[in-house]
N, CA and C of each residue as an Amber inpcrd file, in Angstrom:
protein
   252
  54.5180000-111.7190000  36.2800000  54.2390000-110.2780000  36.1450000
  55.8160000-109.8960000  35.4580000  55.0090000-108.9840000  34.5740000
  56.2160000-108.4470000  33.7740000  57.2410000-107.5510000  34.2530000
  58.7490000-107.8940000  33.8730000  59.4410000-106.6610000  34.2360000
  59.8900000-106.0420000  33.1640000  60.1090000-104.4410000  33.5470000
  60.6470000-103.4320000  32.8590000  62.0030000-102.9660000  33.1990000
  62.9960000-102.2850000  32.2390000  63.5060000-101.6080000  32.6940000
  63.4550000-100.3180000  32.0840000  63.5390000 -98.8900000  32.9640000
  63.2540000 -97.6280000  32.6280000  65.2040000 -97.3950000  32.5820000
  65.2150000 -96.1970000  31.5450000  66.7120000 -95.9990000  31.0820000
  66.0040000 -94.0240000  31.4980000  66.8730000 -93.8760000  32.0050000
  67.2950000 -92.2600000  32.4700000  68.5780000 -91.8960000  31.9400000
  68.5960000 -90.9590000  30.6220000  69.6110000 -90.3500000  30.0500000
  70.8780000 -89.7390000  31.1600000  69.9420000 -88.8280000  31.8630000
  70.4500000 -87.7800000  32.9200000  71.0480000 -86.7510000  31.7710000
  70.4000000 -86.1290000  31.5450000  70.8390000 -84.8050000  30.6040000
  71.9590000 -83.7950000  31.0950000  73.0160000 -83.6810000  30.9840000
  73.4460000 -82.8180000  31.7060000  73.9830000 -82.6020000  33.2700000
  73.9400000 -84.3540000  33.8070000  74.4940000 -84.8650000  35.0840000
  75.7520000 -85.2290000  35.0670000  76.4590000 -84.6300000  35.6720000
  78.3260000 -85.3140000  35.6370000  78.0490000 -86.3620000  36.4750000
  79.1560000 -87.5850000  35.9020000  79.0460000 -88.9000000  36.3830000
  79.4570000 -88.5790000  38.0600000  79.8980000 -87.5190000  38.8020000
  80.2460000 -87.2790000  40.1360000  78.9140000 -86.8770000  40.8230000
  78.1370000 -86.5750000  40.3120000  76.8820000 -85.2750000  40.6530000
  76.1780000 -85.9360000  42.2280000  76.0850000 -85.4090000  42.9790000
  75.3550000 -85.8940000  44.1210000  73.8420000 -87.0740000  43.8710000
  73.8170000 -87.5460000  44.5850000  72.7010000 -88.5090000  44.2550000
  71.2520000 -87.8100000  44.5290000  70.7750000 -86.9560000  45.4140000
  69.9550000 -86.0280000  44.9490000  69.6440000 -85.6320000  43.7810000
  70.8490000 -84.4600000  43.3710000  70.7210000 -84.0590000  42.3690000
  70.5340000 -85.1290000  41.3930000  71.0920000 -86.1240000  41.1490000
  70.9410000 -87.2720000  39.9320000  69.1180000 -87.7940000  40.4230000
  69.0460000 -88.0730000  41.1410000  67.4170000 -88.3070000  41.3300000
  66.0510000 -86.7660000  40.8060000  66.7670000 -85.8220000  41.1860000
  66.1210000 -84.5960000  40.7820000  66.2100000 -84.6740000  38.9550000
  67.0760000 -84.9050000  38.5670000  67.1610000 -84.9430000  37.3840000
  66.2660000 -86.2230000  36.7990000  66.4970000 -86.9270000  37.2010000
  65.3870000 -88.4080000  37.0740000  63.8860000 -88.1200000  36.9660000
  63.3610000 -87.4420000  37.9480000  62.1480000 -87.4500000  38.3220000
  61.7570000 -86.3040000  36.8730000  62.6940000 -85.2910000  36.6790000
  62.3220000 -84.4590000  35.8200000  62.3350000 -85.2590000  34.3450000
  63.3880000 -85.9600000  33.9880000  63.0750000 -87.2540000  32.9450000
  61.8450000 -87.7270000  32.4230000  61.3630000 -88.4520000  34.0960000
  60.1240000 -89.1660000  33.5880000  59.1020000 -88.2510000  33.5420000
  58.8180000 -87.0430000  34.2700000  57.7180000 -86.2210000  33.9920000
  57.7770000 -85.8010000  32.3070000  58.7040000 -85.2600000  31.8370000
  58.9770000 -84.9900000  30.5610000  59.1600000 -86.4260000  29.2270000
  58.8690000 -87.7540000  30.1000000  59.0270000 -88.4120000  28.7520000
  60.5810000 -88.5850000  28.2060000  61.4920000 -88.7540000  28.4950000
  62.3700000 -88.3330000  28.3520000  63.1860000 -90.1800000  28.3660000
  62.6960000 -91.0640000  29.0630000  63.0260000 -92.1060000  28.8060000
  62.5040000 -93.1100000  27.9800000  63.1650000 -94.4680000  27.9480000
  62.9260000 -95.2400000  27.3610000  62.9820000 -96.1710000  28.2410000
  62.0950000 -97.6240000  27.6630000  61.5740000 -98.6170000  27.9360000
  62.4520000 -99.8250000  27.9100000  62.7170000-101.1100000  28.3140000
  63.1260000-101.9900000  27.8410000  62.9860000-103.2130000  28.3620000
  62.7500000-103.9990000  27.7150000  62.1740000-105.5080000  28.1910000
  63.4980000-106.5210000  28.6530000  64.6850000-105.7500000  28.2350000
  65.9600000-106.7530000  28.3110000  66.8850000-105.9640000  29.0520000
  67.5650000-106.3750000  29.9400000  68.4530000-104.9810000  30.5490000
  69.5950000-104.8980000  29.8350000  70.3940000-106.1520000  29.1210000
  71.5860000-105.5360000  28.2290000  71.2910000-104.6410000  26.8560000
  69.7220000-104.8920000  26.6940000  69.5120000-104.1590000  25.7870000
  69.5120000-102.4330000  25.8370000  69.8250000-101.9230000  27.1000000
  69.2390000-100.8060000  27.4940000  70.7570000-100.1010000  27.1180000
  70.8520000 -98.7500000  26.9140000  72.1820000 -97.8930000  26.7090000
  72.8550000 -97.7380000  28.3170000  74.2200000 -97.8740000  27.8540000
  74.9330000 -97.8760000  28.9800000  75.1360000 -95.8660000  29.1450000
  75.0370000 -95.8860000  30.2440000  75.5160000 -94.5870000  30.8900000
  73.7060000 -93.9590000  31.4500000  73.9270000 -92.9300000  32.5310000
  72.9210000 -92.8150000  32.4840000  72.2470000 -93.5730000  34.1150000
  70.7630000 -93.7890000  34.1030000  69.8880000 -94.4100000  35.3810000
  69.3820000 -95.6950000  34.6700000  69.2580000 -96.5970000  35.2410000
  68.3600000 -98.1570000  34.6160000  68.0130000 -98.2330000  36.3160000
  66.0780000 -98.0760000  36.2510000  65.7220000 -98.5890000  37.3850000
  64.6770000 -99.4650000  36.6270000  64.6420000-100.9530000  37.3230000
  63.4860000-101.8520000  37.4300000  62.6110000-102.1370000  38.0650000
  61.5300000-102.2760000  36.8970000  60.4160000-102.2000000  37.7070000
  59.3610000-103.4570000  37.6910000  58.7740000-103.9170000  38.4230000
  57.9170000-105.2480000  38.2200000  56.3520000-104.5260000  37.9830000
  55.2500000-104.5550000  36.8310000  54.1240000-104.4090000  37.0640000
  52.9280000-105.4610000  36.6440000  51.9630000-105.0680000  36.6900000
  50.6260000-106.1690000  36.8000000  50.5790000-106.5650000  35.1110000
  51.0800000-105.7400000  34.7750000  50.2180000-105.5370000  33.1350000
  51.3920000-104.9790000  32.3120000  51.8680000-105.4760000  30.6230000
  52.6860000-104.9460000  30.3050000  51.9100000-103.4650000  29.3520000
  51.5190000-102.5680000  30.2780000  51.1330000-101.2680000  29.9210000
  51.9130000 -99.9860000  30.3150000  52.3790000 -99.7260000  29.0420000
  53.2000000 -98.2000000  29.1860000  53.2870000 -97.3720000  30.3790000
  52.1880000 -96.6790000  30.4030000  51.5430000 -95.8250000  31.2340000
  51.9400000 -96.0730000  33.1310000  51.3160000 -97.4810000  32.6790000
  51.4120000 -98.4310000  34.4160000  52.9800000 -98.0400000  34.5100000
  53.6700000 -98.4340000  33.5600000  55.1520000 -99.1130000  33.7500000
  56.2570000 -97.6160000  34.0790000  55.7150000 -96.4850000  33.3430000
  56.1910000 -94.8220000  33.7770000  55.7490000 -94.3980000  35.4000000
  54.2810000 -94.7260000  35.3380000  53.6270000 -94.4660000  36.5720000
  54.4800000 -94.8160000  37.5810000  54.7240000 -95.8190000  37.6480000
  55.4590000 -97.1220000  38.6140000  56.9170000 -96.2140000  38.7690000
  57.6050000 -96.2890000  37.6130000  59.2550000 -95.4940000  37.7360000
  58.7510000 -94.3720000  38.4060000  57.6600000 -93.3850000  38.2850000
  57.7870000 -92.0430000  38.7750000  57.5610000 -92.0440000  40.4510000
  56.7870000 -93.0810000  40.7250000  56.3540000 -93.4760000  42.3750000
  58.0780000 -93.9530000  42.8820000  58.3710000 -94.2900000  42.1180000
  59.6380000 -95.1710000  42.7500000  60.8590000 -93.8530000  43.0150000
  61.2430000 -93.2050000  42.1050000  61.7650000 -92.2740000  41.7100000
  61.3230000 -91.2870000  43.2330000  60.5890000 -91.0580000  43.1630000
  59.6790000 -89.9460000  44.3250000  60.2570000 -90.2950000  45.5040000
  60.2690000 -91.9040000  45.5680000  60.7170000 -92.6930000  47.2610000
  61.8050000 -92.3920000  47.3560000  62.4420000 -92.6010000  46.2750000
  63.7810000 -92.6560000  46.5500000  64.5840000 -91.4800000  47.4170000
  63.9860000 -90.2020000  46.3600000  63.8170000 -89.0350000  46.6020000
  63.9960000 -88.8490000  47.5970000  62.5310000 -88.6800000  48.3490000
  62.3340000 -88.6100000  49.5490000  63.3120000 -88.7680000  51.0190000
  63.5060000 -90.9330000  50.5760000  64.5710000 -91.2470000  51.2980000
  65.8100000 -90.4310000  51.7540000  66.3320000 -89.9740000  50.2540000
  67.5420000 -89.4280000  50.0110000  67.7930000 -87.6540000  50.7690000
  66.4620000 -87.3480000  50.8420000  66.3460000 -85.7640000  51.4310000
  66.5590000 -86.1990000  53.1900000  65.3270000 -87.0750000  53.4130000
  65.4850000 -87.3190000  54.6500000  66.6770000 -87.8640000  55.4340000
  67.8410000 -88.7630000  54.5550000  68.9230000 -88.8340000  55.1400000
  70.2910000 -87.5810000  55.1090000  69.8710000 -86.9430000  54.2340000
  70.6250000 -85.7870000  54.6230000  69.9030000 -84.8280000  55.5200000
  68.7580000 -85.1340000  56.0040000  68.5510000 -84.3690000  57.0910000
  69.3900000 -84.2770000  58.7180000  69.3260000 -86.0280000  58.5740000
  70.3360000 -86.5860000  59.5190000  70.1340000 -87.5940000  60.4080000
């Protein structure tokens, strides 16, 4: 199964921003196609956020959809953790 790395530049987010703020920006960036896809982790730009996804085939739409699903899950978990 192919593994891809999705780079999110986190435009306008400071390094020390709360995790929930970073995840909201990540979701915005994936929905607005501000991401880049990399097959090799070391080729991805430094900075921002890098998420690794494994998909059933090398289909860019599937890769992006998988990344968006992962970000939504991480955001939900973070919001639940903040509630208590």
